[in-house]
Amino acid sequence: MLKLAYFDCPSGASGDMILGALVDAGVPFETLERELAGLGVDGYRLERSEVMKAGFRATKVDVHLTGYDRDPAYMGRVPDPGAHPRHPGHRGLGEILAILERSHLAPKVREMASRVFRRLADAEARVHGTTPERVQFHDVGAIDAIVDVTGACIGLHLLGIDAVHFGALPVGGGFVDGPHGRIPVPGPATAELLKGFPTLDTGIRRELVTPTGAAILTTLATGAGAMPAMRVTAVGYGGGTMELETPNVLRLFVGETAVAAPTGAPTETIIQVETTVDDMSPQLYEPLLERLLESGALDAWLTPVIMKRSRPGVVLTALCEPGRVADLSRLLFEESPTIGVRWTAYQRARLEREMVRLDTAHGPVTFKVSRLDGRAITVTPEFEEIRRIARDRGLAVREVLEQARTEGRRLLSSP
């Protein structure tokens, strides 16, 4: 049984709306406060309230700063002479990752929050023509934004969510004032984060999707668009700050979908990213597959197909973790003539794997061993080592491979 979270965002998304929806859907507020204490930062207070938005009840979670935006890394520190003055709340990616690294958060929460801020730094870097390491977060670097992001990750973790999905996001419109002056809505970083995800214009000329909200959803989601099939077990409403003509709420559907997986085989969410081309030089396929694997693809392959007008084409496919979709999509745009990339979320059961070194009649050989409930299911020798042994000893590759497999199974089954 997989547990899903679907964020329906008719009025947009922000960090506090996501937090409110999670609490309204069942995350205990006191537990959220206790887990957030593991961040190891002070200077804020979490408040929960019930609000009415255009006639609809919702939960509002606010992060109130109780003093100068501070954290342990800066408390009592004397600035270096001649150092660039640090604006309160302005932090670089390294500073935020350091806060997360020294925290007492659950490892899964720490990893999720780090991914959100890394993706946000990548977006800011592309907008400002710099590197992620040199980006200085403004509002998003403040303690309240760090709490919003981390709190959202904690909430999903506490609910036991296996996969996150969200609906089309309303981009809003108009202008807002920011650290760089008056900018159009959606802001440049938000627009960068929304690339490749479904959006729509509802005619409301306000900032409906904040950088924090966009970063949380687009980083953690395994799918976007229509609500996936599931048995809904809870619905939560998170209230926004603005008063709009329509209810300014974000809805969270929590549900389950039945998927039968082998007993003892853990399940995980992976994304299949693909595109179809019919005008690419065959010489370019090999370097493209190499770059996909170097950029985080779990696997990559080519499939011949017949396209419209009976033209032969090729489907370029890569499997990856949810956080790698944007990187691999960008790579496919850069390294192929495609004008569109699609992706689909899948659940897979994966056997536990390990590499072991065993002594065989032909000498030491490395084996890939897959286990189910602790029992070795497959024992596969590394083929390059088998080929080298066969070449050095003047033996048939097939003969050495079969002998190694037999010995590997025998050695691993021995008490």
Short mmCIF file of C-alpha atoms in Angstrom, two decimals:
data_model
loop_
_atom_site.label_atom_id
_atom_site.label_comp_id
_atom_site.label_asym_id
_atom_site.label_seq_id
_atom_site.Cartn_x
_atom_site.Cartn_y
_atom_site.Cartn_z
CA MET A 1 0.00 0.00 0.00
CA LEU A 2 1.46 3.35 -1.07
CA LYS A 3 0.51 6.60 0.62
CA LEU A 4 0.04 9.59 -1.70
CA ALA A 5 -0.30 13.33 -1.19
CA TYR A 6 -2.00 15.45 -3.86
CA PHE A 7 -1.82 19.24 -3.52
CA ASP A 8 -4.70 21.00 -5.26
CA CYS A 9 -3.69 24.67 -5.63
CA PRO A 10 -6.57 26.69 -7.17
CA SER A 11 -5.36 29.89 -5.47
CA GLY A 12 -1.64 29.22 -5.57
CA ALA A 13 0.91 27.81 -3.17
CA SER A 14 3.21 29.15 -0.47
CA GLY A 15 5.19 27.63 2.34
CA ASP A 16 2.68 28.58 5.04
CA MET A 17 -0.27 27.28 2.98
CA ILE A 18 1.49 23.92 2.54
CA LEU A 19 2.21 23.78 6.28
CA GLY A 20 -1.39 24.63 7.13
CA ALA A 21 -2.76 21.96 4.80
CA LEU A 22 -0.46 19.32 6.29
CA VAL A 23 -1.55 20.16 9.84
CA ASP A 24 -5.21 20.24 8.77
CA ALA A 25 -4.79 16.82 7.13
CA GLY A 26 -3.55 15.20 10.31
CA VAL A 27 0.01 16.24 11.19
CA PRO A 28 -0.04 16.86 14.98
CA PHE A 29 0.89 20.51 15.51
CA GLU A 30 2.76 19.80 18.76
CA THR A 31 4.79 17.05 17.06
CA LEU A 32 5.63 19.42 14.21
CA GLU A 33 6.88 22.00 16.73
CA ARG A 34 8.95 19.39 18.53
CA GLU A 35 10.51 18.08 15.33
CA LEU A 36 11.29 21.62 14.12
CA ALA A 37 13.22 22.19 17.33
CA GLY A 38 15.72 19.74 15.85
CA LEU A 39 16.74 22.47 13.39
CA GLY A 40 18.67 24.06 16.22
CA VAL A 41 17.67 27.64 15.36
CA ASP A 42 15.83 30.17 17.46
CA GLY A 43 14.22 33.54 16.86
CA TYR A 44 10.82 32.26 15.74
CA ARG A 45 7.49 31.08 17.09
CA LEU A 46 5.01 28.80 15.33
CA GLU A 47 1.32 29.67 15.54
CA ARG A 48 -1.71 27.68 14.39
CA SER A 49 -5.12 29.27 13.87
CA GLU A 50 -8.41 28.57 12.12
CA VAL A 51 -9.34 31.11 9.46
CA MET A 52 -12.22 31.66 7.05
CA LYS A 53 -11.46 32.28 3.39
CA ALA A 54 -14.46 33.33 1.29
CA GLY A 55 -16.71 31.19 3.45
CA PHE A 56 -14.41 28.17 3.73
CA ARG A 57 -12.63 27.06 6.89
CA ALA A 58 -8.86 26.45 6.71
CA THR A 59 -5.88 26.04 9.00
CA LYS A 60 -3.31 28.84 8.99
CA VAL A 61 0.21 28.15 10.22
CA ASP A 62 2.39 31.23 10.66
CA VAL A 63 6.06 31.52 11.50
CA HIS A 64 6.52 34.65 13.64
CA LEU A 65 10.02 36.02 14.07
CA THR A 66 10.55 36.85 17.74
CA GLY A 67 13.75 38.85 17.36
CA TYR A 68 16.70 39.50 15.08
CA ASP A 69 16.87 36.69 12.53
CA ARG A 70 19.56 34.56 14.08
CA ASP A 71 20.85 31.03 14.25
CA PRO A 72 23.69 29.33 16.15
CA ALA A 73 26.17 29.91 13.32
CA TYR A 74 25.94 33.69 13.79
CA MET A 75 25.09 34.11 17.47
CA GLY A 76 27.94 35.95 19.16
CA ARG A 77 30.10 35.99 16.02
CA VAL A 78 32.11 39.15 15.38
CA PRO A 79 32.14 40.00 11.63
CA ASP A 80 35.53 39.75 9.94
CA PRO A 81 37.10 43.17 9.28
CA GLY A 82 36.37 44.25 5.74
CA ALA A 83 33.80 41.50 5.20
CA HIS A 84 30.78 42.25 3.04
CA PRO A 85 27.95 43.31 5.39
CA ARG A 86 25.42 40.51 5.89
CA HIS A 87 21.82 41.59 5.69
CA PRO A 88 19.54 39.99 8.28
CA GLY A 89 17.90 36.96 6.71
CA HIS A 90 20.27 36.84 3.73
CA ARG A 91 22.02 33.49 3.57
CA GLY A 92 23.91 31.56 0.97
CA LEU A 93 23.24 27.94 0.02
CA GLY A 94 26.23 26.76 2.04
CA GLU A 95 24.96 28.47 5.20
CA ILE A 96 21.51 26.89 4.90
CA LEU A 97 22.94 23.44 4.14
CA ALA A 98 25.18 23.83 7.19
CA ILE A 99 22.13 24.52 9.38
CA LEU A 100 20.49 21.36 8.05
CA GLU A 101 23.67 19.30 8.34
CA ARG A 102 24.23 20.08 12.02
CA SER A 103 20.52 19.67 12.84
CA HIS A 104 18.96 16.74 14.67
CA LEU A 105 16.33 16.18 11.99
CA ALA A 106 15.52 12.73 10.65
CA PRO A 107 17.96 11.87 7.82
CA LYS A 108 15.10 11.66 5.30
CA VAL A 109 13.82 15.12 6.29
CA ARG A 110 17.31 16.58 6.09
CA GLU A 111 17.80 15.13 2.61
CA MET A 112 14.44 16.42 1.35
CA ALA A 113 14.99 19.95 2.69
CA SER A 114 18.52 20.05 1.24
CA ARG A 115 17.17 19.09 -2.18
CA VAL A 116 14.60 21.90 -2.04
CA PHE A 117 17.22 24.54 -1.29
CA ARG A 118 19.68 23.17 -3.86
CA ARG A 119 17.00 23.35 -6.56
CA LEU A 120 16.10 26.87 -5.47
CA ALA A 121 19.77 27.88 -5.61
CA ASP A 122 20.05 26.45 -9.13
CA ALA A 123 17.04 28.54 -10.22
CA GLU A 124 18.40 31.73 -8.64
CA ALA A 125 21.81 31.12 -10.20
CA ARG A 126 20.34 30.79 -13.70
CA VAL A 127 18.32 33.98 -13.20
CA HIS A 128 21.23 36.06 -11.93
CA GLY A 129 23.95 34.55 -14.13
CA THR A 130 26.06 33.14 -11.32
CA THR A 131 26.72 29.82 -9.58
CA PRO A 132 24.54 28.19 -6.90
CA GLU A 133 27.36 28.59 -4.40
CA ARG A 134 27.44 32.37 -4.87
CA VAL A 135 23.68 32.89 -4.64
CA GLN A 136 22.48 34.97 -1.70
CA PHE A 137 18.90 34.11 -0.74
CA HIS A 138 16.86 37.11 0.37
CA ASP A 139 13.40 36.33 1.76
CA VAL A 140 13.95 32.61 1.20
CA GLY A 141 17.10 32.74 3.32
CA ALA A 142 15.24 34.04 6.37
CA ILE A 143 14.45 31.81 9.30
CA ASP A 144 10.71 31.77 8.55
CA ALA A 145 11.31 30.41 5.03
CA ILE A 146 13.77 27.81 6.35
CA VAL A 147 11.13 26.73 8.86
CA ASP A 148 8.46 26.59 6.13
CA VAL A 149 10.56 24.32 3.92
CA THR A 150 11.76 22.09 6.73
CA GLY A 151 8.29 21.96 8.28
CA ALA A 152 6.77 20.82 5.00
CA CYS A 153 9.34 18.02 4.74
CA ILE A 154 8.68 17.03 8.36
CA GLY A 155 4.92 17.01 7.73
CA LEU A 156 5.19 14.73 4.71
CA HIS A 157 7.52 12.46 6.67
CA LEU A 158 5.16 12.30 9.67
CA LEU A 159 2.23 11.40 7.40
CA GLY A 160 4.31 8.61 5.86
CA ILE A 161 3.89 9.96 2.31
CA ASP A 162 5.52 7.82 -0.37
CA ALA A 163 4.81 10.09 -3.37
CA VAL A 164 3.78 13.73 -3.83
CA HIS A 165 1.67 15.05 -6.72
CA PHE A 166 0.21 18.50 -7.39
CA GLY A 167 -2.22 20.13 -9.80
CA ALA A 168 -1.66 22.96 -12.26
CA LEU A 169 -0.38 26.09 -10.53
CA PRO A 170 -1.94 29.53 -11.21
CA VAL A 171 0.90 31.86 -12.16
CA GLY A 172 -0.83 35.08 -11.07
CA GLY A 173 0.16 38.41 -12.58
CA GLY A 174 1.01 42.04 -11.99
CA PHE A 175 4.13 43.27 -10.21
CA VAL A 176 5.70 42.96 -6.75
CA ASP A 177 8.51 44.86 -5.06
CA GLY A 178 11.56 42.81 -4.15
CA PRO A 179 15.24 43.18 -3.26
CA HIS A 180 16.01 43.84 -6.95
CA GLY A 181 13.25 46.41 -7.43
CA ARG A 182 9.88 46.03 -9.09
CA ILE A 183 9.58 42.67 -10.83
CA PRO A 184 6.80 40.94 -12.79
CA VAL A 185 4.75 38.07 -11.38
CA PRO A 186 5.64 35.25 -11.32
CA GLY A 187 9.09 36.29 -10.14
CA PRO A 188 12.07 35.15 -12.23
CA ALA A 189 13.13 32.41 -9.78
CA THR A 190 9.55 31.15 -9.46
CA ALA A 191 9.19 31.08 -13.26
CA GLU A 192 12.43 29.08 -13.49
CA LEU A 193 11.19 26.58 -10.92
CA LEU A 194 7.88 26.14 -12.77
CA LYS A 195 9.53 25.18 -16.06
CA GLY A 196 8.24 21.82 -17.23
CA PHE A 197 5.26 21.80 -14.83
CA PRO A 198 1.58 22.54 -15.61
CA THR A 199 0.49 26.15 -15.01
CA LEU A 200 -2.54 28.29 -15.83
CA ASP A 201 -3.72 31.89 -15.70
CA THR A 202 -6.84 32.41 -13.58
CA GLY A 203 -6.95 36.15 -14.23
CA ILE A 204 -5.93 37.13 -10.68
CA ARG A 205 -3.22 39.81 -10.80
CA ARG A 206 -1.44 38.93 -7.55
CA GLU A 207 1.55 36.82 -6.58
CA LEU A 208 -0.12 33.44 -6.10
CA VAL A 209 2.88 31.11 -6.14
CA THR A 210 5.85 32.07 -3.97
CA PRO A 211 9.42 30.85 -4.58
CA THR A 212 9.19 28.77 -1.40
CA GLY A 213 5.92 27.12 -2.45
CA ALA A 214 7.20 26.46 -5.98
CA ALA A 215 10.47 25.02 -4.69
CA ILE A 216 8.78 22.63 -2.24
CA LEU A 217 6.27 21.26 -4.76
CA THR A 218 8.45 21.03 -7.85
CA THR A 219 11.33 19.43 -5.96
CA LEU A 220 9.43 16.83 -3.95
CA ALA A 221 6.72 15.92 -6.47
CA THR A 222 6.89 12.73 -8.50
CA GLY A 223 4.04 13.83 -10.75
CA ALA A 224 2.03 16.92 -11.67
CA GLY A 225 -1.33 17.41 -13.34
CA ALA A 226 -4.43 15.31 -12.75
CA MET A 227 -5.05 13.74 -9.37
CA PRO A 228 -3.80 10.12 -9.35
CA ALA A 229 -6.18 7.26 -8.59
CA MET A 230 -6.29 6.69 -4.84
CA ARG A 231 -8.60 6.03 -1.90
CA VAL A 232 -8.76 9.38 -0.10
CA THR A 233 -8.32 9.08 3.67
CA ALA A 234 -7.92 12.76 4.64
CA VAL A 235 -8.42 16.24 3.18
CA GLY A 236 -6.65 19.28 4.60
CA TYR A 237 -7.11 22.98 3.87
CA GLY A 238 -4.25 25.45 4.26
CA GLY A 239 -5.16 29.13 4.35
CA GLY A 240 -3.22 31.88 2.61
CA THR A 241 -2.64 35.44 3.83
CA MET A 242 -4.32 37.44 1.06
CA GLU A 243 -8.05 37.98 0.72
CA LEU A 244 -9.10 37.09 -2.84
CA GLU A 245 -12.39 36.92 -4.71
CA THR A 246 -12.08 33.15 -4.56
CA PRO A 247 -11.21 31.07 -1.45
CA ASN A 248 -7.48 31.55 -0.88
CA VAL A 249 -6.86 27.99 0.23
CA LEU A 250 -4.66 25.07 -0.79
CA ARG A 251 -6.25 21.62 -0.56
CA LEU A 252 -4.28 18.53 0.34
CA PHE A 253 -5.70 15.09 -0.45
CA VAL A 254 -4.03 12.22 1.40
CA GLY A 255 -4.82 8.73 0.17
CA GLU A 256 -3.69 5.22 -0.52
CA THR A 257 -3.22 3.20 -3.64
CA ALA A 258 -2.91 -0.56 -3.53
CA VAL A 259 0.25 -1.89 -5.14
CA ALA A 260 1.30 -5.47 -4.59
CA ALA A 261 5.05 -5.72 -4.05
CA PRO A 262 7.17 -8.77 -3.24
CA THR A 263 7.44 -9.34 0.50
CA GLY A 264 10.76 -8.04 1.76
CA ALA A 265 11.45 -5.90 -1.33
CA PRO A 266 11.34 -2.18 -0.49
CA THR A 267 9.43 0.08 -2.89
CA GLU A 268 10.52 3.45 -4.22
CA THR A 269 9.30 6.10 -6.66
CA ILE A 270 11.23 6.58 -9.88
CA ILE A 271 10.56 8.79 -12.87
CA GLN A 272 10.75 7.72 -16.51
CA VAL A 273 11.85 10.67 -18.63
CA GLU A 274 11.65 10.31 -22.40
CA THR A 275 11.42 11.99 -25.74
CA THR A 276 11.04 10.81 -29.34
CA VAL A 277 13.24 12.07 -32.21
CA ASP A 278 13.50 11.29 -35.91
CA ASP A 279 16.21 13.69 -37.07
CA MET A 280 19.20 12.99 -34.82
CA SER A 281 22.58 11.80 -36.06
CA PRO A 282 23.29 8.24 -34.83
CA GLN A 283 26.78 9.39 -33.79
CA LEU A 284 25.22 11.53 -31.05
CA TYR A 285 23.35 8.76 -29.25
CA GLU A 286 26.40 7.34 -27.43
CA PRO A 287 27.58 10.65 -25.88
CA LEU A 288 23.96 11.51 -24.96
CA LEU A 289 23.48 8.22 -23.08
CA GLU A 290 26.84 8.73 -21.35
CA ARG A 291 25.86 12.24 -20.21
CA LEU A 292 22.46 11.04 -18.97
CA LEU A 293 24.15 8.43 -16.78
CA GLU A 294 26.76 10.93 -15.58
CA SER A 295 23.96 13.37 -14.67
CA GLY A 296 22.17 10.97 -12.35
CA ALA A 297 20.12 8.67 -14.59
CA LEU A 298 19.68 5.24 -13.02
CA ASP A 299 19.49 3.74 -16.52
CA ALA A 300 19.14 5.01 -20.08
CA TRP A 301 18.32 3.32 -23.39
CA LEU A 302 17.11 3.74 -26.97
CA THR A 303 14.02 2.15 -28.52
CA PRO A 304 13.35 2.17 -32.30
CA VAL A 305 9.80 3.19 -33.27
CA ILE A 306 7.77 4.02 -36.35
CA MET A 307 6.37 7.55 -36.18
CA LYS A 308 3.70 9.38 -38.16
CA ARG A 309 4.03 9.26 -41.93
CA SER A 310 5.87 5.94 -41.38
CA ARG A 311 9.11 7.68 -40.47
CA PRO A 312 11.60 5.66 -38.37
CA GLY A 313 12.39 7.30 -35.05
CA VAL A 314 14.00 6.63 -31.69
CA VAL A 315 12.61 6.99 -28.16
CA LEU A 316 15.28 8.26 -25.75
CA THR A 317 14.43 7.02 -22.25
CA ALA A 318 16.04 7.53 -18.86
CA LEU A 319 15.06 6.43 -15.35
CA CYS A 320 15.89 8.73 -12.46
CA GLU A 321 15.02 9.79 -8.93
CA PRO A 322 12.30 12.48 -8.68
CA GLY A 323 14.81 15.23 -7.92
CA ARG A 324 16.69 14.63 -11.19
CA VAL A 325 13.80 15.25 -13.62
CA ALA A 326 14.69 18.89 -14.30
CA ASP A 327 18.39 18.12 -14.88
CA LEU A 328 17.73 15.25 -17.30
CA SER A 329 15.02 17.18 -19.16
CA ARG A 330 17.40 20.08 -19.66
CA LEU A 331 20.09 17.68 -20.89
CA LEU A 332 17.73 16.15 -23.46
CA PHE A 333 16.89 19.62 -24.76
CA GLU A 334 20.59 20.51 -25.01
CA GLU A 335 21.90 17.26 -26.53
CA SER A 336 19.07 16.32 -28.90
CA PRO A 337 16.88 18.13 -31.45
CA THR A 338 13.71 17.43 -29.44
CA ILE A 339 11.24 20.21 -28.64
CA GLY A 340 9.37 18.30 -25.92
CA VAL A 341 10.15 16.02 -22.99
CA ARG A 342 7.63 13.95 -21.04
CA TRP A 343 7.87 12.04 -17.79
CA THR A 344 5.85 9.56 -15.76
CA ALA A 345 6.14 8.48 -12.13
CA TYR A 346 6.39 4.76 -11.42
CA GLN A 347 6.60 2.68 -8.27
CA ARG A 348 9.11 -0.13 -8.30
CA ALA A 349 10.18 -2.86 -5.91
CA ARG A 350 13.95 -3.23 -5.77
CA LEU A 351 15.93 -6.06 -4.22
CA GLU A 352 18.72 -5.14 -1.84
CA ARG A 353 22.04 -5.30 -3.66
CA GLU A 354 25.67 -5.52 -2.67
CA MET A 355 29.04 -6.09 -4.32
CA VAL A 356 31.13 -8.93 -2.87
CA ARG A 357 34.58 -10.27 -3.73
CA LEU A 358 34.84 -14.07 -3.81
CA ASP A 359 37.75 -16.45 -4.45
CA THR A 360 37.03 -18.78 -7.38
CA ALA A 361 39.00 -21.38 -9.31
CA HIS A 362 40.07 -18.57 -11.66
CA GLY A 363 41.06 -16.20 -8.86
CA PRO A 364 39.21 -13.39 -7.04
CA VAL A 365 36.06 -12.19 -8.85
CA THR A 366 33.59 -9.42 -7.98
CA PHE A 367 29.92 -10.46 -7.82
CA LYS A 368 26.71 -8.42 -7.70
CA VAL A 369 24.43 -10.13 -5.20
CA SER A 370 20.69 -9.38 -4.89
CA ARG A 371 18.82 -10.51 -1.78
CA LEU A 372 15.17 -11.06 -0.81
CA ASP A 373 14.49 -11.40 2.91
CA GLY A 374 18.23 -11.86 3.41
CA ARG A 375 18.45 -14.77 0.95
CA ALA A 376 20.65 -14.46 -2.15
CA ILE A 377 18.37 -14.52 -5.21
CA THR A 378 20.78 -13.60 -8.00
CA VAL A 379 24.57 -13.90 -8.07
CA THR A 380 26.12 -12.21 -11.09
CA PRO A 381 29.87 -11.96 -11.73
CA GLU A 382 31.20 -8.70 -13.17
CA PHE A 383 31.42 -9.39 -16.89
CA GLU A 384 34.50 -7.28 -17.60
CA GLU A 385 36.47 -9.32 -15.05
CA ILE A 386 35.20 -12.56 -16.59
CA ARG A 387 36.21 -11.40 -20.05
CA ARG A 388 39.70 -10.42 -18.82
CA ILE A 389 40.20 -13.82 -17.14
CA ALA A 390 39.09 -15.65 -20.30
CA ARG A 391 41.43 -13.59 -22.47
CA ASP A 392 44.42 -14.03 -20.14
CA ARG A 393 43.95 -17.80 -19.85
CA GLY A 394 42.89 -18.51 -23.41
CA LEU A 395 39.46 -19.82 -22.37
CA ALA A 396 35.99 -19.33 -23.80
CA VAL A 397 34.15 -16.45 -22.12
CA ARG A 398 30.97 -18.53 -21.81
CA GLU A 399 32.86 -21.31 -20.01
CA VAL A 400 34.43 -18.94 -17.45
CA LEU A 401 31.10 -17.15 -16.90
CA GLU A 402 29.17 -20.37 -16.19
CA GLN A 403 31.90 -21.65 -13.82
CA ALA A 404 31.98 -18.35 -11.93
CA ARG A 405 28.18 -18.29 -11.55
CA THR A 406 28.13 -21.85 -10.22
CA GLU A 407 30.95 -21.17 -7.75
CA GLY A 408 29.41 -17.88 -6.64
CA ARG A 409 26.07 -19.53 -5.81
CA ARG A 410 27.82 -22.35 -3.96
CA LEU A 411 30.04 -20.05 -1.92
CA LEU A 412 27.15 -17.75 -0.93
CA SER A 413 24.88 -20.66 0.03
CA SER A 414 27.55 -22.23 2.24
CA PRO A 415 26.93 -21.79 5.98
#
